[in-house]
CSV table of C-alpha atoms in Angstrom, one decimal:
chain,number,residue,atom,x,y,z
A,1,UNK,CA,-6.7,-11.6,-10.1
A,2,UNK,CA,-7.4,-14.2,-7.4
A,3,UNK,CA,-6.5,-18.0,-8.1
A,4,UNK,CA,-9.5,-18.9,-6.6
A,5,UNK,CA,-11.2,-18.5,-10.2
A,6,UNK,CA,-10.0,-19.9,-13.1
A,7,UNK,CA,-7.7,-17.0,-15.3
A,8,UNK,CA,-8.6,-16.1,-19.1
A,9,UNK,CA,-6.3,-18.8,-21.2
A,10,UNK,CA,-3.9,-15.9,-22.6
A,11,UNK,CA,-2.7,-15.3,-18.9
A,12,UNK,CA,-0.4,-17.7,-17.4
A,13,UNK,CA,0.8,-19.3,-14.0
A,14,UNK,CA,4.0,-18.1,-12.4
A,15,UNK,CA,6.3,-17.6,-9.5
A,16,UNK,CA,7.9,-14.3,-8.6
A,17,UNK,CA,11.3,-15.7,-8.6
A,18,UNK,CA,11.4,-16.4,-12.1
A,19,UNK,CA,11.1,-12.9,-13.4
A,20,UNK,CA,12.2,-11.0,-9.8
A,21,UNK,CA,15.0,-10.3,-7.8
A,22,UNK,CA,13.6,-11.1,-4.1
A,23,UNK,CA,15.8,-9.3,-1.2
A,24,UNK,CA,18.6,-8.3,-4.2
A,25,UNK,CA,22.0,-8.0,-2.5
A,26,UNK,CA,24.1,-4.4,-2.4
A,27,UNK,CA,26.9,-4.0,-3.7
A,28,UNK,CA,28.5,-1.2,-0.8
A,29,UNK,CA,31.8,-0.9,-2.0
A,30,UNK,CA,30.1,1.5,-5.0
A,31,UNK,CA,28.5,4.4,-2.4
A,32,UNK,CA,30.9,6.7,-0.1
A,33,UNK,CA,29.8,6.5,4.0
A,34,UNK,CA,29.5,10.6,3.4
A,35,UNK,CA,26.3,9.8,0.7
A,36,UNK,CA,22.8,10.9,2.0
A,37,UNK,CA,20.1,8.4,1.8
A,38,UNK,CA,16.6,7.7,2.3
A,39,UNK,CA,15.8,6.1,5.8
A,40,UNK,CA,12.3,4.4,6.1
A,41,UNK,CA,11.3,3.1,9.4
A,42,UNK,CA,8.1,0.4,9.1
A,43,UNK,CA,5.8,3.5,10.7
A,44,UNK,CA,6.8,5.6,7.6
A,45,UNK,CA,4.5,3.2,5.2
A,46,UNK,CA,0.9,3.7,5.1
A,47,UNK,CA,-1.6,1.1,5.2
A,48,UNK,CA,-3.0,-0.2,1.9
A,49,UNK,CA,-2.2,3.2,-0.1
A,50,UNK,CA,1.2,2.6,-0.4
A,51,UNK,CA,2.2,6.1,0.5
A,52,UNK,CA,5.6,6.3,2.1
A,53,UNK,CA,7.2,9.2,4.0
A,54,UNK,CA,10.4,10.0,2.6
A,55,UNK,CA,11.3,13.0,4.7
A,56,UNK,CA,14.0,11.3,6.8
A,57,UNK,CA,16.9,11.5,5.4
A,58,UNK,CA,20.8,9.4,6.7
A,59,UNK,CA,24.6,8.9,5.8
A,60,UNK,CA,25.4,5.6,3.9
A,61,UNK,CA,27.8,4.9,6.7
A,62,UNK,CA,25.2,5.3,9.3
A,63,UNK,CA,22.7,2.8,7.7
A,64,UNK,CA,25.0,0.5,5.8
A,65,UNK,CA,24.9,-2.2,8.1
A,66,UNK,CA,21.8,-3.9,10.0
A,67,UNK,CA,18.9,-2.3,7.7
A,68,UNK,CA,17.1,-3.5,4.7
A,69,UNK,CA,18.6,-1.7,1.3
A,70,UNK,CA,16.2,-0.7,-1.6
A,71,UNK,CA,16.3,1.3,-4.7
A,72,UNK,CA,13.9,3.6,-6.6
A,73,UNK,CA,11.4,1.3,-8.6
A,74,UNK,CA,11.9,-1.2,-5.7
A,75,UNK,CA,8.5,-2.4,-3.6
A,76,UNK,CA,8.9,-3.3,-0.2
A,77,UNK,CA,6.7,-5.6,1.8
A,78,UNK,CA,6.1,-5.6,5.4
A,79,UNK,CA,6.8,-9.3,6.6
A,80,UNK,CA,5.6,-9.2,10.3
A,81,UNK,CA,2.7,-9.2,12.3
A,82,UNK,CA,0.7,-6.9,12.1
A,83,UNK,CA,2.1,-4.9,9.6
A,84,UNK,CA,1.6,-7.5,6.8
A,85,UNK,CA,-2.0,-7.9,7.9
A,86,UNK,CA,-2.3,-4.2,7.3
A,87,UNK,CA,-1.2,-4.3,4.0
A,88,UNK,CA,2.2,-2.3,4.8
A,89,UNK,CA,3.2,-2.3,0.6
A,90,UNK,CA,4.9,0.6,-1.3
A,91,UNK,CA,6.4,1.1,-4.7
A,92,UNK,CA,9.4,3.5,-4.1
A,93,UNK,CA,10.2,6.2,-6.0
A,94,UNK,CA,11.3,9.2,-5.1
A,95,UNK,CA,14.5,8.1,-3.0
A,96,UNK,CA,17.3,10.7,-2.2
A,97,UNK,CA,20.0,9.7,-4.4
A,98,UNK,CA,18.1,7.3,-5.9
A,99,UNK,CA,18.7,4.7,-2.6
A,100,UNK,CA,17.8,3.8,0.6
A,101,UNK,CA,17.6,2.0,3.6
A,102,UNK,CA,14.8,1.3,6.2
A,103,UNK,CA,13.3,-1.6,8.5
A,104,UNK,CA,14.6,-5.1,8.8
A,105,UNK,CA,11.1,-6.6,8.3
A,106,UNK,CA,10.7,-5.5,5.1
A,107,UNK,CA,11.2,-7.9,1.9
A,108,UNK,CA,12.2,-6.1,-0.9
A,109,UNK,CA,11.2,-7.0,-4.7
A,110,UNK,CA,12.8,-5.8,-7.4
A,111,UNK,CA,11.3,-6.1,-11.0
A,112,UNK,CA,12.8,-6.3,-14.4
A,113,UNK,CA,11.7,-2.9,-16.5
A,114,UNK,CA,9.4,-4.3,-18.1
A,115,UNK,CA,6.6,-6.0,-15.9
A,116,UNK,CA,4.8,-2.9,-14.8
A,117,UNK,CA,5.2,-2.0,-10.8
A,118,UNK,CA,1.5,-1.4,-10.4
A,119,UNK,CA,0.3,-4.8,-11.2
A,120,UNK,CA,2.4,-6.7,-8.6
A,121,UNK,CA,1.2,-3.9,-6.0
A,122,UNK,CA,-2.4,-4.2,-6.7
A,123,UNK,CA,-1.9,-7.8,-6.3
A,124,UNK,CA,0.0,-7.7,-3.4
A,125,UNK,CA,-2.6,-5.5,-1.4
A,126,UNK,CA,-5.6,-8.4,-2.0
A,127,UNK,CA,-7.2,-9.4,0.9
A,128,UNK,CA,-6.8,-12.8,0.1
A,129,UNK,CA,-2.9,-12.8,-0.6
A,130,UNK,CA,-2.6,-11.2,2.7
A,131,UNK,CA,-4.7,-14.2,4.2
A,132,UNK,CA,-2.4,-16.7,2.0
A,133,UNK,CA,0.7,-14.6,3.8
A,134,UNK,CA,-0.5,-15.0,6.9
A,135,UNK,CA,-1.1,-18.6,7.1
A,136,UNK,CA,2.6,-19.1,5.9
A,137,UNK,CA,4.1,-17.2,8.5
A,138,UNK,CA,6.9,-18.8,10.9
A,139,UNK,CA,8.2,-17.6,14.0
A,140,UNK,CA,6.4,-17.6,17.7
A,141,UNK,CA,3.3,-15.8,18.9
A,142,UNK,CA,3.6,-12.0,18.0
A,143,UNK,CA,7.1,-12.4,16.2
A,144,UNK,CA,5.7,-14.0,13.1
A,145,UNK,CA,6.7,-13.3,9.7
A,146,UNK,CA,6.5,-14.2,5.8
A,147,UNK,CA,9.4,-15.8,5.3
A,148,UNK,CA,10.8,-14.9,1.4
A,149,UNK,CA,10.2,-18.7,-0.2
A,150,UNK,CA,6.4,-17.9,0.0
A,151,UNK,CA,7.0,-14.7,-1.8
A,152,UNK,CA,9.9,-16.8,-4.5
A,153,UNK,CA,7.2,-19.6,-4.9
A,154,UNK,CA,3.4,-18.5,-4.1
A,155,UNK,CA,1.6,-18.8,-7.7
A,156,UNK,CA,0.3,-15.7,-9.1
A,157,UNK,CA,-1.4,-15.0,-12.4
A,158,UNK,CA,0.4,-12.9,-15.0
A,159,UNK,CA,-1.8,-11.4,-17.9
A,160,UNK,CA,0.0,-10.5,-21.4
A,161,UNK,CA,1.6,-6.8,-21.5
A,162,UNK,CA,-0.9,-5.1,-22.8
A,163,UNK,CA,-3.6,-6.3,-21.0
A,164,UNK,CA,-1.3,-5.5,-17.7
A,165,UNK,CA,-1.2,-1.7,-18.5
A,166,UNK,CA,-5.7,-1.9,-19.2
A,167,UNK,CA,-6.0,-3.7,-15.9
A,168,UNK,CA,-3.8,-0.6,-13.9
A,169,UNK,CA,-5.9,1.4,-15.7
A,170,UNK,CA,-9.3,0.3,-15.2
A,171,UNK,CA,-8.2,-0.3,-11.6
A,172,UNK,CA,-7.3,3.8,-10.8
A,173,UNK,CA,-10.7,4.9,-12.5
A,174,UNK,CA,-12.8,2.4,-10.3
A,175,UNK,CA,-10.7,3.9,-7.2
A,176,UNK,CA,-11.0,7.2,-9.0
A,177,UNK,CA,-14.5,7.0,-8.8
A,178,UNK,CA,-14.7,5.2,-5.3
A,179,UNK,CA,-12.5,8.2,-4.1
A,180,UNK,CA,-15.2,11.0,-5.5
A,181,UNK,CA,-17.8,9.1,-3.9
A,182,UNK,CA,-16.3,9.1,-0.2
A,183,UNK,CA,-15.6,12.8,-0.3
A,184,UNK,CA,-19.6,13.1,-1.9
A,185,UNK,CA,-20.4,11.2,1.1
A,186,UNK,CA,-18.0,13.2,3.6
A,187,UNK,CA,-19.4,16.3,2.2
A,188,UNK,CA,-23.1,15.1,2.7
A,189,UNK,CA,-22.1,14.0,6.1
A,190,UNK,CA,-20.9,17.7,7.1
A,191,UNK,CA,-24.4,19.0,5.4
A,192,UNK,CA,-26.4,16.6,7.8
A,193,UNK,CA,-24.2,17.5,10.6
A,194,UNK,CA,-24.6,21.3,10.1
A,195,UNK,CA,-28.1,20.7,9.3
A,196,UNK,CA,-28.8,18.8,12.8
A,197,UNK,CA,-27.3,21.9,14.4
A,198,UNK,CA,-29.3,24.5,12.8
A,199,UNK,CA,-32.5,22.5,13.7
A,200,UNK,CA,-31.4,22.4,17.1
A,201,UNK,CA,-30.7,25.9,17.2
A,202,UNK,CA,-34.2,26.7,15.8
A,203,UNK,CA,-35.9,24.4,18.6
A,204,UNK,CA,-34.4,26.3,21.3
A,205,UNK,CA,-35.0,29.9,19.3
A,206,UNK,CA,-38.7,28.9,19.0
A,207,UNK,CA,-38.7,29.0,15.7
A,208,UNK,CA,-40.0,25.5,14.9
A,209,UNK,CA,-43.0,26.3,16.5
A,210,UNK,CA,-43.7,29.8,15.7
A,211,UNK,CA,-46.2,29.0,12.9
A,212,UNK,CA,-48.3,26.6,15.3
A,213,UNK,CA,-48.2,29.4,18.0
A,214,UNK,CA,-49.1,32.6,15.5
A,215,UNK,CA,-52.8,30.0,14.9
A,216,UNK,CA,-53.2,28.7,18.4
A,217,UNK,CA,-52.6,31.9,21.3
């Protein structure tokens, strides 16, 4: 998906504005101060994994005013250093009451139904459009951030539909099988460990040596 390379002819060259909402506007007058929301602080997001914690939980009233709003289906994007070198990207679902409210120095994209979420995350997680981010930030030494027209105008490739929905797909079995791979290779590594132990423990025991002794004394 980088434009480094050039893109099969059925996919096309776009901008996120024209099919996104970037940093949507709430309308506040429709939720009652007494409504229980998600609250996401910037240390809630996981790097790269897009895991989020949901467990904090705050009034609309409380939150309303100087935080960053998002809905379920939303994805938010961490805009400052480092956090946006670290790849600080969620899709959210799973929102109490289907909204919520978090950090300041998160953009938040909102997508019609029917581009697929996944794509746009996948993309957004690349090395290299992190590197593009980077060199676009504005602002002074360790306050710098992404501002939202390099979100609205950086060009990104946009496959048909269907071929969206086989790219997800052939993306989670690769990281299915990259995922069963490290946990082989964790398991092997607490074999060797455990084996390194019981050698040592046999050195010590004489045990090692115990056929060379039974020929030699």
């Amino acid at each position: 998906m980088s434009t480094d390379h050039v893109i099969p002819s059925s996919w096309k060259h776009t901008q996120l504005e024209i099919f996104a909402d970037i940093n949507p506007k709430l309308n506040k007058i429709k939720y009652s101060d007494e409504l229980e929301v998600s609250f996401i602080p910037m240390k809630k997001v996981s790097e790269l994994t897009g895991v989020v914690d949901l467990s904090e939980i705050r009034k609309f009233g409380e939150v309303k005013k100087g935080y960053t709003h998002f809905q379920n289906g939303d994805i938010i994007f961490a805009k400052i250093t480092p956090c946006m070198e670290n790849g600080k990207v969620a899709i959210l679902t799973g929102l109490f009451n289907e909204i919520g409210f978090g950090s300041t120095e998160f953009h938040v994209i909102r997508l019609p139904d029917y581009i697929p979420r996944k794509l746009l995350f996948y993309y957004l997680i690349q090395a290299s459009y992190r590197r593009d981010a980077k060199r676009n930030m504005t602002g002074s030494v360790g306050q710098k951030r992404v501002p939202s027209d390099f979100l609205k105008h950086k060009s990104i490739p946009l496959p048909p539909l269907p071929e969206q929905h086989r790219i997800i797909a052939k993306i989670e079995e690769l990281f299915t099988k990259l995922d069963t791979g490290v946990e082989a290779l964790k398991q092997a590594q607490a074999q060797l460990k455990r084996y390194r132990q019981s050698v040592l423990k046999a050195a010590v025991e004489g045990r090692l040596t115990e056929e060379w002794r039974e020929q030699h004394l």
